[in-house]
Amino acid sequence: MKPSSSISEPAGRADTADGGLFDGVLARGPVREAVGDRAWLQAMLDFEAALAVAQARAGLFGTGVAEAIRAACRAEAFDLGEIGREAANTGNPIVPMLERLREVTGETAGVAVHRGATSQDVIDTAAMLVSKRALGPLLQDVCGAADAAAELARADRATPMIGRTLLQQAVPTTFGLKAAGWMAGLDAAAARLAEVRDSRLAVQFGGAAGTMAGLDDKGPEIVRALAEELELAEPVLTWHTERTRIAELGSGLGEAAGAIAKPALDVILMAQTEVGEVREGSPGRGGSSSMEHKRNPIAAVSARACAMRAPGLVAELLAAMEQEHERAAGPWHAEWRPLSDLLTSVGSAAAWLRDCLEHLEVDEKRLRENLARHGSGDDVGSAAELVAKALDAHASARASRPATRPT
Amino acid sequence: MKPSSSISEPAGRADTADGGLFDGVLARGPVREAVGDRAWLQAMLDFEAALAVAQARAGLFGTGVAEAIRAACRAEAFDLGEIGREAANTGNPIVPMLERLREVTGETAGVAVHRGATSQDVIDTAAMLVSKRALGPLLQDVCGAADAAAELARADRATPMIGRTLLQQAVPTTFGLKAAGWMAGLDAAAARLAEVRDSRLAVQFGGAAGTMAGLDDKGPEIVRALAEELELAEPVLTWHTERTRIAELGSGLGEAAGAIAKPALDVILMAQTEVGEVREGSPGRGGSSSMEHKRNPIAAVSARACAMRAPGLVAELLAAMEQEHERAAGPWHAEWRPLSDLLTSVGSAAAWLRDCLEHLEVDEKRLRENLARHGSGDDVGSAAELVAKALDAHASARASRPATRPT
Amino acid sequence: MKPSSSISEPAGRADTADGGLFDGVLARGPVREAVGDRAWLQAMLDFEAALAVAQARAGLFGTGVAEAIRAACRAEAFDLGEIGREAANTGNPIVPMLERLREVTGETAGVAVHRGATSQDVIDTAAMLVSKRALGPLLQDVCGAADAAAELARADRATPMIGRTLLQQAVPTTFGLKAAGWMAGLDAAAARLAEVRDSRLAVQFGGAAGTMAGLDDKGPEIVRALAEELELAEPVLTWHTERTRIAELGSGLGEAAGAIAKPALDVILMAQTEVGEVREGSPGRGGSSSMEHKRNPIAAVSARACAMRAPGLVAELLAAMEQEHERAAGPWHAEWRPLSDLLTSVGSAAAWLRDCLEHLEVDEKRLRENLARHGSGDDVGSAAELVAKALDAHASARASRPATRPT
Amino acid sequence: MKPSSSISEPAGRADTADGGLFDGVLARGPVREAVGDRAWLQAMLDFEAALAVAQARAGLFGTGVAEAIRAACRAEAFDLGEIGREAANTGNPIVPMLERLREVTGETAGVAVHRGATSQDVIDTAAMLVSKRALGPLLQDVCGAADAAAELARADRATPMIGRTLLQQAVPTTFGLKAAGWMAGLDAAAARLAEVRDSRLAVQFGGAAGTMAGLDDKGPEIVRALAEELELAEPVLTWHTERTRIAELGSGLGEAAGAIAKPALDVILMAQTEVGEVREGSPGRGGSSSMEHKRNPIAAVSARACAMRAPGLVAELLAAMEQEHERAAGPWHAEWRPLSDLLTSVGSAAAWLRDCLEHLEVDEKRLRENLARHGSGDDVGSAAELVAKALDAHASARASRPATRPT
């Protein structure tokens, strides 16, 4: 699958996007926009468009009707704020969205809109589309950070430094082996997230109770066509209250957050004034207005701050798995925010870490001095061989991730 | 099908703050605006204004300078988006905000701006102001919900109904006793939150290491004046990395969420088709587009959904208490979002529950039928007496909450 | 009244492991013992035994030495309490365990014990062994519950019942489709856990800084042999502070908890007196001492209670991923308890749910009555076809899980 | 109230207490025993004894009957394991416990046992007793740690050292001001926990639906007497499903965990080889078997590890607040383990931190060297004055905590 190439930020974006005050720090990179309200609304409309196409393919109505619906499914024609306000009357934004959509399509096509679907079909499928589109840039940044760590590992595979346990100097290692560990964690997390994206993000379609009633037994056929249209997986059953997909998505993001936080913390610790082994090198960043001598590791600190959100947000999603009967009385609604927040936070953490590692300056003199202080020699065991093996594994991981490369 | 290529925002977007698509459900009521970006920025500027006044009172510079600064501290004169973007260079939005502020005040007053302060002084104090301002309407809604529960308790103190344990019919109780239990939980949560607001929300001022250096020993005096100006508590020490205040605030909100979720869940369960003992009565809400016979308990469902965020968000704040040295390398930044989200979610939950309980329709016939089905008589023990005692306690609680009444 | 003064333990206490008072409810089934202290200690000793064998294979010392060590590695020969108490001096139980082990093996073999290893090598590998051993019975119960749900789905694939959304009666479905949804969630969770068990549980061996120093470059060879001996995966690098394995294990358990909680909650709701569609049928359970007419759904309630622990425990594990340098100063120790607790709780939840579903009594008369009350007809769409497809998928899932069958 | 003076560990305690292998690290100090199974069982029996006395005072039966019951309520006469196993049949251990109790009391007194009570009355009251008894030693250790921090603050109020922000050297402060910050956090947490203990830990008594049925309107009178007997608060209503008390208790413990983790982390960071400003001084601890030159800060590391459990456990308790109707179908059972675990973990963290701070060795030479490296002078502002003010506040806090002093 191609990553969505055009989730672009328009030139004239007003400065009023809420959350913007802290977004420079906490919502870095392209993921925030990919999970913004506009992106959600477009994904909801993408569902309606694809459903019309799929139902036309199944013969429920003519292609012309489907094309009329599809043409109307453009988010920029909808008043997002109005939909949001009216959502309070029904508990979700689908009813007001459909009213507008039917106004635009006109009566003939209007009766074909949303046939056999329920609100949750729309929002769940939209959640999958939004997640898939957000995972594109997110994975690019996780993989970019892994590549940067690999470069550090390669360059310094044999550069000795002191290993530390419980934050005490212990025995020697190499900086390359440390960086290879960062790389391995990031690769593992990326592999897991890619797996979730490719196998677990599925369309949702089943109607109020998931039976696909009122569709002349063509429900299963429509689901297959819908999955093809939207390039999502085809589920065996609806998953309105079977939320393992959400759990795996959330958990994969939580794992990535941890894999990001680890190198960020190591950079912060190595950048301590008294340790001085690394320094962030991005130009124009990290200065302190009051203390000129300071060079703050802003990227690592921000990556860590963003990643720290994950455990609580994953817990929210897991707690919301307990959903009643055919459609839940609260836990489903409770997924929307933590899912978006998790994508944003982990995406931001990944963008920061990539920046941090791509510009990391290693002070080899300090590495040597700190090691010498300890007097424990420089036997680094099999470090170089281990790094070589790890870089081989990284090369294999890279080879299997075409989808996350920039187009 | 390709996803639509234009997730763009319309030119005339004004009040459609992002997040708006789900805000009708997940961010009901006035709290969301009270924790929005504008509110945060204004609170930051309020700190700078109050600091100037406090330092003028301490004789650091003249009143005219303070007045010039104070006059410039109006959020509407600042470009929020620009500040947010530049925040990425220093890790927080204070540096760019101060640049703008000094441009506005001009050179003379400019040198007096932010004297002896550090970025965290501004943001922490702003967090307290934002929280205090958000707690006003939030507590009004929690107390309003408690009052509505009290009214139900009073009206039905002796109305028998079946009590249920493990969701099985057990022995009789009264609807009034059930409602009194809701009331008691809400009152307890409101009392705790009011206590936190009144005793634990404090100004922050200490400079980079909390020593109040560079202020001619007038630091403590300035802190006192600052607290007076902003009507916040005066702390003994700076609390840059001593985060019990944040923990108590977050925990209080978590407790309130639980106290709200409990009656919301009971309403949902009593409103089940097969139980039918209550029904939400807000006009124009809860209908289903596809199923006319349905009357969904939208308010209770939404209250519950909002409240479900709290445990994970509180966990985020508690995990962030572990802050390094004089100012933390990540955990501090990690507080900003969960604090705002918690206020918004709990505020929304409270607004929904209040609406739910104020319009709750009790079906006494169904109460009797369900009780009779069981054949366990109608000995409700001391229920009426207990309700009376609980209402007395509620009356006392009300008497001690003038601050949360509308002015 | 004074509290009783003698909270003492009886002399003959043997199998009454602490925690036992609530274990009947909260630690049902075989998993608890599999993660008990004895099991942990044996797993630690298994590491030492396998390491000796692996190092003998690599030629570090003779087979006789390895055999002497292996023979001594029997948990029953160790005083667990004493080791636990002495652990306080070094921060983990390995140092005192090794002292005892060397006493038993005698001087000659003693010097070969634990060569090149660090405490974390032992405990991490033991954690993997304990997890793998606990996942055996745990997965049997998850799969057993899935099989029971499949049987319900098969039997009632076309039995109409009312579908419920927001706990309101909505449109018809079949009981079989509902049960198939339970099955699908359990199968998904089991598949994920089996995948984690088979691909992510790896040995740990690298010495203090993970370099495999002091082993004449034979480290990598020893790791491979160790993995073979213990039937765990061979990692490319040590993962002392790269904790994605733990994250995936914990997340998989969290997902399973949610997949268990969902059917448990449905059973509780369907068993409500006013709904009466199902009833737990295990003999001798669920009676109430004071209310003879009651039949409590104890198994479903207990399954749910156990599963509710998971989100918080997973959050603990994810938060602990941020580990410093070569070995962490706290976060590593912080994993031990939540990992054991998670295995125990999810294992218990699975055992309860399996029991619940294997003995579930369905009241078809009440299913019909509740459906008729609503008057919405009995169009169940493609329910039967969907169930058939889901059962096919279940059959495939069963075919691929030989490892979890009882031997 | 006197702290429970006699929760002693018997001489002959077998080594089989499960959990023991890691208890030296993760369950240090007296709290673990105070929340052990024996302590829970005794607290349950204390409820039954006190209830009998209270009901005799209310005239329900004679004093002799009450005395017979009271005499039988000794935990050591019960087989804990058997009760635990039978608990699986009813979902909690009360039914089997009552069977044994009635066997012991004989028929006459037996009919008076547990009159009008429900299982949850027993377990909830026991939870409060266990918590109160555990909070005694827990608060002693929190306050002991605060006192140790106060001593450090006093001794080094003017000892200059470098202040650090984002782990970078920033501007000077004093070691006393840093230690005063630790003290302030611990004092705040202790004050909050003492407040919860003294005002929120209440008896529970109301029968199956909380109506106090079957007691001739004497229920309220019995509750008052019960509260007096057990030295717990008297609630206005039962709180079977109104769980703000549990939320405040759990949150208070979570706050304490954060207040403990902060100084523990600072000690770990200051003890780094490259920083070297402090060193743990407890004799015989912290050595490394393989690295003689190392001196690990075991106490601080262990304190931190224990404290890290809290956010997840608090989240469990908060999520469990959503309890159905008169008594919940799972969430109540879900409280038992996290409550005990939280008391144990925070108690252990407090014991470790107290030990750490009471034996902390400060290296003034390194403090000076690290400060000099930076060349930023030694203007420590109002540090000494601030420490003095903080010590005054600490003295006031101490004066108001007689209950936590050792007797």
PDB file of N, CA, C and O in Angstrom, chain D residues 312-356:
ATOM      1  N   GLY D 312      -0.275   2.582  38.204  1.00  0.00           N
ATOM      2  CA  GLY D 312      -1.130   1.533  37.664  1.00  0.00           C
ATOM      3  C   GLY D 312      -2.120   1.010  38.686  1.00  0.00           C
ATOM      4  O   GLY D 312      -3.295   0.754  38.365  1.00  0.00           O
ATOM      5  N   LEU D 313      -1.677   0.850  39.924  1.00  0.00           N
ATOM      6  CA  LEU D 313      -2.577   0.327  40.959  1.00  0.00           C
ATOM      7  C   LEU D 313      -3.665   1.334  41.311  1.00  0.00           C
ATOM      8  O   LEU D 313      -4.823   0.959  41.538  1.00  0.00           O
ATOM      9  N   VAL D 314      -3.305   2.611  41.369  1.00  0.00           N
ATOM     10  CA  VAL D 314      -4.327   3.636  41.608  1.00  0.00           C
ATOM     11  C   VAL D 314      -5.349   3.626  40.471  1.00  0.00           C
ATOM     12  O   VAL D 314      -6.564   3.718  40.695  1.00  0.00           O
ATOM     13  N   ALA D 315      -4.861   3.482  39.246  1.00  0.00           N
ATOM     14  CA  ALA D 315      -5.776   3.426  38.097  1.00  0.00           C
ATOM     15  C   ALA D 315      -6.747   2.255  38.234  1.00  0.00           C
ATOM     16  O   ALA D 315      -7.929   2.373  37.899  1.00  0.00           O
ATOM     17  N   GLU D 316      -6.254   1.122  38.732  1.00  0.00           N
ATOM     18  CA  GLU D 316      -7.159  -0.017  38.957  1.00  0.00           C
ATOM     19  C   GLU D 316      -8.278   0.355  39.930  1.00  0.00           C
ATOM     20  O   GLU D 316      -9.454   0.050  39.694  1.00  0.00           O
ATOM     21  N   LEU D 317      -7.907   1.000  41.018  1.00  0.00           N
ATOM     22  CA  LEU D 317      -8.919   1.348  42.024  1.00  0.00           C
ATOM     23  C   LEU D 317      -9.905   2.381  41.482  1.00  0.00           C
ATOM     24  O   LEU D 317     -11.107   2.293  41.745  1.00  0.00           O
ATOM     25  N   LEU D 318      -9.397   3.356  40.752  1.00  0.00           N
ATOM     26  CA  LEU D 318     -10.304   4.373  40.207  1.00  0.00           C
ATOM     27  C   LEU D 318     -11.249   3.754  39.169  1.00  0.00           C
ATOM     28  O   LEU D 318     -12.443   4.076  39.132  1.00  0.00           O
ATOM     29  N   ALA D 319     -10.718   2.874  38.331  1.00  0.00           N
ATOM     30  CA  ALA D 319     -11.565   2.244  37.321  1.00  0.00           C
ATOM     31  C   ALA D 319     -12.644   1.377  37.961  1.00  0.00           C
ATOM     32  O   ALA D 319     -13.719   1.177  37.385  1.00  0.00           O
ATOM     33  N   ALA D 320     -12.362   0.881  39.155  1.00  0.00           N
ATOM     34  CA  ALA D 320     -13.325   0.011  39.835  1.00  0.00           C
ATOM     35  C   ALA D 320     -14.421   0.794  40.565  1.00  0.00           C
ATOM     36  O   ALA D 320     -15.282   0.200  41.205  1.00  0.00           O
ATOM     37  N   MET D 321     -14.403   2.102  40.471  1.00  0.00           N
ATOM     38  CA  MET D 321     -15.432   2.896  41.173  1.00  0.00           C
ATOM     39  C   MET D 321     -16.814   2.762  40.544  1.00  0.00           C
ATOM     40  O   MET D 321     -17.822   3.078  41.180  1.00  0.00           O
ATOM     41  N   GLU D 322     -16.835   2.346  39.307  1.00  0.00           N
ATOM     42  CA  GLU D 322     -18.095   2.267  38.570  1.00  0.00           C
ATOM     43  C   GLU D 322     -18.824   0.977  38.969  1.00  0.00           C
ATOM     44  O   GLU D 322     -18.716  -0.034  38.282  1.00  0.00           O
ATOM     45  N   GLN D 323     -19.549   1.017  40.047  1.00  0.00           N
ATOM     46  CA  GLN D 323     -20.124  -0.202  40.624  1.00  0.00           C
ATOM     47  C   GLN D 323     -21.641  -0.202  40.483  1.00  0.00           C
ATOM     48  O   GLN D 323     -22.316   0.776  40.780  1.00  0.00           O
ATOM     49  N   GLU D 324     -22.175  -1.364  40.106  1.00  0.00           N
ATOM     50  CA  GLU D 324     -23.575  -1.464  39.734  1.00  0.00           C
ATOM     51  C   GLU D 324     -24.523  -1.531  40.944  1.00  0.00           C
ATOM     52  O   GLU D 324     -24.286  -2.274  41.889  1.00  0.00           O
ATOM     53  N   HIS D 325     -25.622  -0.805  40.845  1.00  0.00           N
ATOM     54  CA  HIS D 325     -26.746  -0.929  41.773  1.00  0.00           C
ATOM     55  C   HIS D 325     -26.309  -0.991  43.246  1.00  0.00           C
ATOM     56  O   HIS D 325     -25.468  -0.221  43.676  1.00  0.00           O
ATOM     57  N   GLU D 326     -26.881  -1.952  43.972  1.00  0.00           N
ATOM     58  CA  GLU D 326     -26.598  -1.994  45.404  1.00  0.00           C
ATOM     59  C   GLU D 326     -25.282  -2.693  45.722  1.00  0.00           C
ATOM     60  O   GLU D 326     -24.622  -2.383  46.716  1.00  0.00           O
ATOM     61  N   ARG D 327     -24.903  -3.671  44.881  1.00  0.00           N
ATOM     62  CA  ARG D 327     -23.578  -4.287  45.044  1.00  0.00           C
ATOM     63  C   ARG D 327     -23.094  -4.809  43.702  1.00  0.00           C
ATOM     64  O   ARG D 327     -23.836  -5.443  42.959  1.00  0.00           O
ATOM     65  N   ALA D 328     -21.842  -4.575  43.440  1.00  0.00           N
ATOM     66  CA  ALA D 328     -21.307  -4.667  42.079  1.00  0.00           C
ATOM     67  C   ALA D 328     -21.004  -6.096  41.630  1.00  0.00           C
ATOM     68  O   ALA D 328     -20.760  -6.980  42.447  1.00  0.00           O
ATOM     69  N   ALA D 329     -20.993  -6.264  40.324  1.00  0.00           N
ATOM     70  CA  ALA D 329     -20.753  -7.564  39.705  1.00  0.00           C
ATOM     71  C   ALA D 329     -19.330  -7.672  39.165  1.00  0.00           C
ATOM     72  O   ALA D 329     -19.122  -7.933  37.978  1.00  0.00           O
ATOM     73  N   GLY D 330     -18.355  -7.490  40.022  1.00  0.00           N
ATOM     74  CA  GLY D 330     -16.962  -7.615  39.609  1.00  0.00           C
ATOM     75  C   GLY D 330     -16.061  -6.500  40.114  1.00  0.00           C
ATOM     76  O   GLY D 330     -15.007  -6.773  40.703  1.00  0.00           O
ATOM     77  N   PRO D 331     -16.433  -5.248  39.905  1.00  0.00           N
ATOM     78  CA  PRO D 331     -15.540  -4.152  40.294  1.00  0.00           C
ATOM     79  C   PRO D 331     -15.184  -4.150  41.785  1.00  0.00           C
ATOM     80  O   PRO D 331     -14.084  -3.721  42.154  1.00  0.00           O
ATOM     81  N   TRP D 332     -16.120  -4.620  42.614  1.00  0.00           N
ATOM     82  CA  TRP D 332     -15.797  -4.665  44.044  1.00  0.00           C
ATOM     83  C   TRP D 332     -14.685  -5.681  44.305  1.00  0.00           C
ATOM     84  O   TRP D 332     -13.681  -5.380  44.954  1.00  0.00           O
ATOM     85  N   HIS D 333     -14.854  -6.883  43.793  1.00  0.00           N
ATOM     86  CA  HIS D 333     -13.808  -7.900  43.955  1.00  0.00           C
ATOM     87  C   HIS D 333     -12.480  -7.404  43.396  1.00  0.00           C
ATOM     88  O   HIS D 333     -11.408  -7.774  43.880  1.00  0.00           O
ATOM     89  N   ALA D 334     -12.572  -6.573  42.377  1.00  0.00           N
ATOM     90  CA  ALA D 334     -11.363  -6.098  41.700  1.00  0.00           C
ATOM     91  C   ALA D 334     -10.563  -5.119  42.557  1.00  0.00           C
ATOM     92  O   ALA D 334      -9.450  -4.754  42.199  1.00  0.00           O
ATOM     93  N   GLU D 335     -11.108  -4.695  43.685  1.00  0.00           N
ATOM     94  CA  GLU D 335     -10.375  -3.764  44.558  1.00  0.00           C
ATOM     95  C   GLU D 335      -9.388  -4.466  45.497  1.00  0.00           C
ATOM     96  O   GLU D 335      -8.412  -3.856  45.932  1.00  0.00           O
ATOM     97  N   TRP D 336      -9.687  -5.711  45.831  1.00  0.00           N
ATOM     98  CA  TRP D 336      -8.953  -6.335  46.938  1.00  0.00           C
ATOM     99  C   TRP D 336      -7.448  -6.385  46.718  1.00  0.00           C
ATOM    100  O   TRP D 336      -6.673  -6.003  47.594  1.00  0.00           O
ATOM    101  N   ARG D 337      -7.045  -6.874  45.554  1.00  0.00           N
ATOM    102  CA  ARG D 337      -5.608  -7.025  45.328  1.00  0.00           C
ATOM    103  C   ARG D 337      -4.898  -5.673  45.172  1.00  0.00           C
ATOM    104  O   ARG D 337      -3.865  -5.459  45.801  1.00  0.00           O
ATOM    105  N   PRO D 338      -5.378  -4.780  44.327  1.00  0.00           N
ATOM    106  CA  PRO D 338      -4.622  -3.519  44.194  1.00  0.00           C
ATOM    107  C   PRO D 338      -4.530  -2.749  45.503  1.00  0.00           C
ATOM    108  O   PRO D 338      -3.512  -2.073  45.746  1.00  0.00           O
ATOM    109  N   LEU D 339      -5.525  -2.837  46.356  1.00  0.00           N
ATOM    110  CA  LEU D 339      -5.437  -2.123  47.630  1.00  0.00           C
ATOM    111  C   LEU D 339      -4.304  -2.702  48.485  1.00  0.00           C
ATOM    112  O   LEU D 339      -3.455  -1.954  49.004  1.00  0.00           O
ATOM    113  N   SER D 340      -4.270  -4.009  48.611  1.00  0.00           N
ATOM    114  CA  SER D 340      -3.190  -4.633  49.385  1.00  0.00           C
ATOM    115  C   SER D 340      -1.837  -4.367  48.743  1.00  0.00           C
ATOM    116  O   SER D 340      -0.851  -4.063  49.427  1.00  0.00           O
ATOM    117  N   ASP D 341      -1.781  -4.485  47.431  1.00  0.00           N
ATOM    118  CA  ASP D 341      -0.509  -4.278  46.731  1.00  0.00           C
ATOM    119  C   ASP D 341      -0.005  -2.848  46.882  1.00  0.00           C
ATOM    120  O   ASP D 341       1.204  -2.606  46.997  1.00  0.00           O
ATOM    121  N   LEU D 342      -0.936  -1.928  46.868  1.00  0.00           N
ATOM    122  CA  LEU D 342      -0.559  -0.515  46.982  1.00  0.00           C
ATOM    123  C   LEU D 342      -0.017  -0.217  48.373  1.00  0.00           C
ATOM    124  O   LEU D 342       1.020   0.451  48.521  1.00  0.00           O
ATOM    125  N   LEU D 343      -0.690  -0.712  49.393  1.00  0.00           N
ATOM    126  CA  LEU D 343      -0.183  -0.524  50.752  1.00  0.00           C
ATOM    127  C   LEU D 343       1.206  -1.151  50.887  1.00  0.00           C
ATOM    128  O   LEU D 343       2.138  -0.520  51.414  1.00  0.00           O
ATOM    129  N   THR D 344       1.354  -2.362  50.377  1.00  0.00           N
ATOM    130  CA  THR D 344       2.652  -3.047  50.485  1.00  0.00           C
ATOM    131  C   THR D 344       3.743  -2.285  49.745  1.00  0.00           C
ATOM    132  O   THR D 344       4.834  -2.060  50.275  1.00  0.00           O
ATOM    133  N   SER D 345       3.457  -1.893  48.521  1.00  0.00           N
ATOM    134  CA  SER D 345       4.487  -1.247  47.698  1.00  0.00           C
ATOM    135  C   SER D 345       4.890   0.107  48.258  1.00  0.00           C
ATOM    136  O   SER D 345       6.081   0.442  48.311  1.00  0.00           O
ATOM    137  N   VAL D 346       3.903   0.887  48.650  1.00  0.00           N
ATOM    138  CA  VAL D 346       4.227   2.217  49.170  1.00  0.00           C
ATOM    139  C   VAL D 346       4.888   2.093  50.541  1.00  0.00           C
ATOM    140  O   VAL D 346       5.824   2.831  50.867  1.00  0.00           O
ATOM    141  N   GLY D 347       4.417   1.139  51.337  1.00  0.00           N
ATOM    142  CA  GLY D 347       5.067   0.888  52.622  1.00  0.00           C
ATOM    143  C   GLY D 347       6.523   0.506  52.429  1.00  0.00           C
ATOM    144  O   GLY D 347       7.419   0.988  53.141  1.00  0.00           O
ATOM    145  N   SER D 348       6.768  -0.341  51.468  1.00  0.00           N
ATOM    146  CA  SER D 348       8.134  -0.779  51.185  1.00  0.00           C
ATOM    147  C   SER D 348       8.987   0.385  50.674  1.00  0.00           C
ATOM    148  O   SER D 348      10.131   0.572  51.101  1.00  0.00           O
ATOM    149  N   ALA D 349       8.403   1.157  49.784  1.00  0.00           N
ATOM    150  CA  ALA D 349       9.126   2.325  49.257  1.00  0.00           C
ATOM    151  C   ALA D 349       9.497   3.280  50.392  1.00  0.00           C
ATOM    152  O   ALA D 349      10.618   3.809  50.436  1.00  0.00           O
ATOM    153  N   ALA D 350       8.576   3.481  51.304  1.00  0.00           N
ATOM    154  CA  ALA D 350       8.835   4.396  52.421  1.00  0.00           C
ATOM    155  C   ALA D 350       9.938   3.847  53.323  1.00  0.00           C
ATOM    156  O   ALA D 350      10.824   4.592  53.777  1.00  0.00           O
ATOM    157  N   ALA D 351       9.895   2.555  53.597  1.00  0.00           N
ATOM    158  CA  ALA D 351      10.917   1.945  54.456  1.00  0.00           C
ATOM    159  C   ALA D 351      12.301   2.079  53.817  1.00  0.00           C
ATOM    160  O   ALA D 351      13.292   2.394  54.484  1.00  0.00           O
ATOM    161  N   TRP D 352      12.370   1.833  52.507  1.00  0.00           N
ATOM    162  CA  TRP D 352      13.648   1.962  51.809  1.00  0.00           C
ATOM    163  C   TRP D 352      14.143   3.406  51.819  1.00  0.00           C
ATOM    164  O   TRP D 352      15.327   3.665  52.053  1.00  0.00           O
ATOM    165  N   LEU D 353      13.252   4.345  51.539  1.00  0.00           N
ATOM    166  CA  LEU D 353      13.712   5.734  51.459  1.00  0.00           C
ATOM    167  C   LEU D 353      14.180   6.232  52.817  1.00  0.00           C
ATOM    168  O   LEU D 353      15.183   6.952  52.921  1.00  0.00           O
ATOM    169  N   ARG D 354      13.455   5.851  53.859  1.00  0.00           N
ATOM    170  CA  ARG D 354      13.880   6.264  55.194  1.00  0.00           C
ATOM    171  C   ARG D 354      15.290   5.765  55.472  1.00  0.00           C
ATOM    172  O   ARG D 354      16.152   6.509  55.936  1.00  0.00           O
ATOM    173  N   ASP D 355      15.508   4.509  55.179  1.00  0.00           N
ATOM    174  CA  ASP D 355      16.830   3.923  55.372  1.00  0.00           C
ATOM    175  C   ASP D 355      17.870   4.690  54.556  1.00  0.00           C
ATOM    176  O   ASP D 355      18.950   5.049  55.049  1.00  0.00           O
ATOM    177  N   CYS D 356      17.522   4.956  53.315  1.00  0.00           N
ATOM    178  CA  CYS D 356      18.432   5.682  52.419  1.00  0.00           C
ATOM    179  C   CYS D 356      18.812   7.040  52.994  1.00  0.00           C
ATOM    180  O   CYS D 356      20.003   7.380  53.108  1.00  0.00           O
TER     181      CYS D 356
END
